[in-house]
Coordinates of C-alpha atoms in Angstrom, one line a residue:
M1 CA 11.3 5.7 30.2
E2 CA 13.4 2.6 29.7
G3 CA 15.1 1.3 26.6
G4 CA 13.4 3.8 24.3
R5 CA 9.9 3.0 25.5
N6 CA 7.4 5.5 26.7
S7 CA 5.0 5.0 29.6
L8 CA 2.8 2.7 27.6
N9 CA 5.7 0.4 26.6
F10 CA 5.3 0.6 22.8
I11 CA 8.6 0.3 21.0
G12 CA 10.1 3.0 18.8
C13 CA 7.5 5.3 17.2
D14 CA 4.9 2.7 16.4
P15 CA 2.1 2.4 19.1
G16 CA 1.2 -0.9 17.4
A17 CA 4.6 -2.4 18.3
V18 CA 4.0 -3.7 21.8
R19 CA 5.3 -6.8 23.6
H20 CA 2.3 -7.6 25.7
G21 CA -0.7 -6.3 23.9
N22 CA -0.9 -3.1 26.0
F23 CA -2.0 -0.9 23.1
I24 CA -2.7 2.8 23.6
N25 CA -6.3 3.7 22.6
Y26 CA -7.1 0.0 22.0
Y27 CA -10.9 0.4 22.1
K28 CA -10.9 3.0 19.3
F29 CA -9.9 0.2 17.0
N30 CA -11.6 -2.8 18.6
S31 CA -15.0 -1.5 19.8
V32 CA -16.6 -2.6 23.0
D33 CA -20.0 -2.9 21.4
N34 CA -18.8 -5.5 18.9
R35 CA -18.1 -7.9 21.7
L36 CA -21.0 -7.0 23.9
K37 CA -23.6 -7.7 21.1
L38 CA -22.2 -11.3 20.8
L39 CA -22.6 -12.1 24.5
P40 CA -25.5 -14.5 25.1
E41 CA -28.1 -14.0 27.8
D42 CA -28.9 -17.6 28.7
I43 CA -25.7 -19.1 30.1
W44 CA -24.8 -17.1 33.2
T45 CA -26.6 -19.1 35.9
I46 CA -23.2 -19.9 37.5
N47 CA -24.0 -19.0 41.1
N48 CA -27.6 -19.4 42.3
H49 CA -27.0 -18.4 45.9
G50 CA -24.4 -15.6 46.0
D51 CA -23.0 -12.7 44.3
L52 CA -21.3 -12.9 40.9
I53 CA -17.5 -12.5 41.2
C54 CA -15.6 -12.0 37.9
L55 CA -12.1 -11.4 36.6
D56 CA -11.1 -9.6 33.4
I57 CA -7.5 -10.5 32.4
G58 CA -5.8 -7.9 30.3
C59 CA -8.4 -5.2 30.9
N60 CA -6.3 -2.4 29.2
S61 CA -8.0 1.0 30.0
G62 CA -11.1 -0.7 31.5
D63 CA -13.7 0.3 28.9
L64 CA -14.9 -3.3 28.3
T65 CA -14.7 -4.2 32.0
Q66 CA -17.1 -1.5 32.9
E67 CA -19.5 -2.4 30.0
L68 CA -19.4 -6.1 31.1
Y69 CA -20.5 -5.0 34.6
K70 CA -23.4 -2.9 33.1
C71 CA -24.4 -5.7 30.9
F72 CA -24.7 -8.1 33.8
V73 CA -26.6 -5.7 35.9
K74 CA -29.0 -5.0 33.1
N75 CA -29.5 -8.4 31.6
C76 CA -28.2 -11.2 33.7
I77 CA -28.4 -10.5 37.4
R78 CA -31.5 -12.1 38.8
T79 CA -34.1 -10.2 40.9
K80 CA -36.8 -11.1 43.3
C81 CA -40.1 -9.6 44.2
N82 CA -40.7 -8.6 47.8
N83 CA -44.1 -7.1 48.6
G84 CA -44.6 -6.0 45.1
K85 CA -41.1 -4.4 44.9
E86 CA -38.3 -5.7 42.7
E87 CA -35.1 -6.1 44.7
I88 CA -31.6 -7.2 43.6
K89 CA -31.0 -10.8 44.6
Q90 CA -27.5 -10.9 43.3
E91 CA -24.7 -8.3 43.0
C92 CA -21.8 -8.4 40.5
Y93 CA -18.2 -7.6 41.4
L94 CA -15.6 -7.4 38.7
L95 CA -11.8 -7.1 38.9
G96 CA -9.8 -6.0 35.9
I97 CA -6.1 -6.6 35.8
D98 CA -3.4 -5.5 33.4
L99 CA 0.4 -5.5 33.6
D100 CA 0.6 -1.9 32.2
P101 CA 0.5 0.6 35.1
T102 CA -0.4 3.5 32.8
L103 CA -3.4 1.7 31.4
V104 CA -4.6 0.6 34.9
S105 CA -4.3 4.2 36.1
R106 CA -6.5 5.3 33.2
A107 CA -9.0 2.6 34.1
V108 CA -9.1 3.7 37.7
E109 CA -9.5 7.3 36.8
N110 CA -12.4 6.6 34.5
N111 CA -14.2 4.0 36.7
Q112 CA -17.9 4.9 37.0
Y113 CA -18.6 2.0 39.4
P114 CA -15.9 1.9 42.1
N115 CA -18.1 0.0 44.5
N116 CA -18.4 -2.9 42.1
V117 CA -15.6 -2.6 39.6
S118 CA -11.9 -2.6 40.6
Y119 CA -8.7 -2.4 38.8
Y120 CA -5.2 -3.6 39.7
C121 CA -1.8 -3.7 38.0
E122 CA -0.7 -7.3 38.0
N123 CA 0.9 -9.8 35.7
Y124 CA -1.3 -12.9 35.7
M125 CA 1.7 -15.1 34.9
S126 CA 3.6 -14.2 38.1
E127 CA 3.6 -16.8 40.8
G128 CA 3.1 -16.6 44.6
K129 CA 0.9 -14.5 46.7
N130 CA -0.9 -11.8 44.6
F131 CA -3.8 -9.4 44.6
I132 CA -6.1 -11.9 42.9
S133 CA -5.9 -14.2 45.9
T134 CA -6.5 -11.2 48.3
Y135 CA -9.5 -10.1 46.2
L136 CA -11.1 -13.6 46.2
T137 CA -10.6 -13.9 50.0
S138 CA -12.3 -10.5 50.5
Y139 CA -15.5 -12.1 49.1
R140 CA -14.9 -15.4 50.9
R141 CA -14.3 -17.2 47.6
D142 CA -11.7 -19.7 46.4
I143 CA -12.4 -19.2 42.7
F144 CA -14.2 -16.8 40.3
D145 CA -17.6 -17.4 38.8
I146 CA -16.4 -16.1 35.4
I147 CA -13.0 -15.2 34.0
F148 CA -12.9 -13.1 30.8
C149 CA -9.9 -13.4 28.6
F150 CA -10.3 -11.2 25.5
S151 CA -7.5 -11.3 22.9
V152 CA -4.8 -12.2 25.5
T153 CA -3.8 -15.8 24.7
M154 CA -1.5 -14.7 21.8
W155 CA 0.5 -12.4 24.0
I156 CA 0.9 -15.1 26.6
H157 CA 1.9 -17.7 24.0
I158 CA 4.3 -15.5 22.1
N159 CA 6.1 -14.3 25.2
H160 CA 6.1 -17.6 27.2
G161 CA 6.0 -20.3 24.6
D162 CA 3.8 -23.4 24.2
E163 CA 4.2 -24.5 27.8
G164 CA 3.5 -21.0 29.0
L165 CA 0.2 -21.0 27.1
R166 CA -0.7 -24.4 28.5
H167 CA 0.2 -23.1 32.1
F168 CA -1.9 -20.0 31.5
L169 CA -5.0 -22.0 30.5
K170 CA -4.6 -24.5 33.3
K171 CA -4.2 -21.7 35.9
M172 CA -7.4 -20.0 34.7
S173 CA -9.3 -23.2 34.7
K174 CA -8.4 -23.8 38.4
Q175 CA -9.6 -20.3 39.3
T176 CA -13.0 -20.2 37.7
K177 CA -16.3 -22.0 37.0
M178 CA -16.7 -20.4 33.6
L179 CA -14.2 -19.1 31.1
V180 CA -15.0 -16.6 28.3
I181 CA -12.1 -16.6 25.9
E182 CA -11.3 -14.9 22.6
P183 CA -8.2 -16.5 21.1
Q184 CA -6.2 -14.7 18.4
P185 CA -5.7 -16.6 15.1
W186 CA -2.2 -17.3 13.7
K187 CA -2.4 -14.3 11.3
C188 CA -2.4 -12.0 14.4
Y189 CA 0.9 -13.6 15.5
R190 CA 2.5 -12.7 12.2
T191 CA 1.3 -9.1 12.4
A192 CA 2.7 -8.7 15.9
V193 CA 6.1 -10.2 15.0
R194 CA 6.3 -8.0 11.9
R195 CA 5.5 -4.8 13.8
L196 CA 8.1 -5.6 16.5
K197 CA 10.8 -6.4 14.0
R198 CA 10.2 -3.1 12.2
S199 CA 11.0 -1.4 15.5
G200 CA 14.2 -3.4 15.9
E201 CA 13.1 -6.1 18.4
D202 CA 11.7 -9.6 18.3
F203 CA 9.8 -12.2 20.2
C204 CA 12.5 -14.7 21.2
Q205 CA 10.0 -17.5 21.8
F206 CA 8.3 -17.2 18.4
P207 CA 10.6 -19.5 16.3
D208 CA 10.2 -22.4 18.7
L209 CA 6.4 -22.4 18.9
K210 CA 5.0 -25.7 17.9
I211 CA 1.3 -24.7 18.3
R212 CA 0.8 -22.5 15.2
N213 CA -1.8 -22.6 12.5
N214 CA -4.3 -24.5 14.7
V215 CA -4.0 -22.2 17.7
T216 CA -7.8 -21.9 18.5
V217 CA -8.3 -25.7 18.2
E218 CA -5.3 -26.4 20.4
I219 CA -6.6 -24.0 23.1
E220 CA -10.0 -25.8 23.0
N221 CA -8.3 -29.2 23.2
I222 CA -6.2 -28.2 26.2
L223 CA -9.2 -26.8 28.1
C224 CA -11.4 -29.8 27.3
N225 CA -8.9 -32.6 27.5
E226 CA -6.5 -31.4 30.2
C227 CA -8.6 -28.9 32.3
N228 CA -12.0 -30.7 32.6
F229 CA -13.9 -28.0 30.9
I230 CA -16.5 -28.3 28.2
K231 CA -17.3 -25.8 25.4
I232 CA -20.9 -24.6 25.8
K233 CA -21.1 -21.9 23.1
E234 CA -19.2 -20.3 20.3
T235 CA -20.2 -17.0 18.6
E236 CA -19.8 -15.8 15.1
N237 CA -16.7 -13.7 14.3
T238 CA -16.2 -10.2 15.7
E239 CA -15.5 -7.5 13.1
W240 CA -11.8 -8.3 13.4
G241 CA -12.3 -12.0 12.7
R242 CA -12.2 -13.6 16.2
K243 CA -14.8 -15.8 17.9
L244 CA -15.9 -15.7 21.5
Q245 CA -15.8 -19.1 23.1
F246 CA -17.6 -20.1 26.4
F247 CA -16.3 -22.9 28.5
K248 CA -17.7 -24.3 31.7
R249 CA -16.4 -26.8 34.3
Q250 CA -17.8 -30.3 33.8

């Protein structure tokens, strides 16, 4: 306990008042299935010769991370025939990271696929040597095939400002061949600010943000104009009014 916070770092008595999006029981309110049903099946031919190595940033309690792995194994991992028998040609390995140690502990405890899915407590915005580098090295890789970033950009933006958001996007673009991103619209910022204020705190970067009503468009512009990515697909809205966007290196 520190500064009135419990182990899941929500503020006061409101589990919706969090500083980094580390909600308790998040997937009870934002279902895994609603995202999975929007994932296309025809864009994942990223690595034709090796295993698929992926990163899920802001994995929370790991529910979606595991389902992404199951989805890839079922629908996207290519197979080959050998003497009439179907064999796996490509494995999938997925790392989920979150900065909340309690949520990561839950993810580890409930992990059904420990040989292929891993979890680690890490702040992606921290610099220097980190577990992500070690993880990539263990698979003899320099970058990931896919990075997933579901409803994370607002928390980076609101805590680190416009330049922090730009740094986050550029860092991801250097570490992956494909990016799957779900930006939060501006109305979500207002809700987060209001909840934190009711609990007696605030986001000190919020008043200085210049990227505001056009957040999703600005994110796309940064990725396409400054990171050498192209948008290859965009889905319809999830039940909570957000689109999944798919970007790939040019």
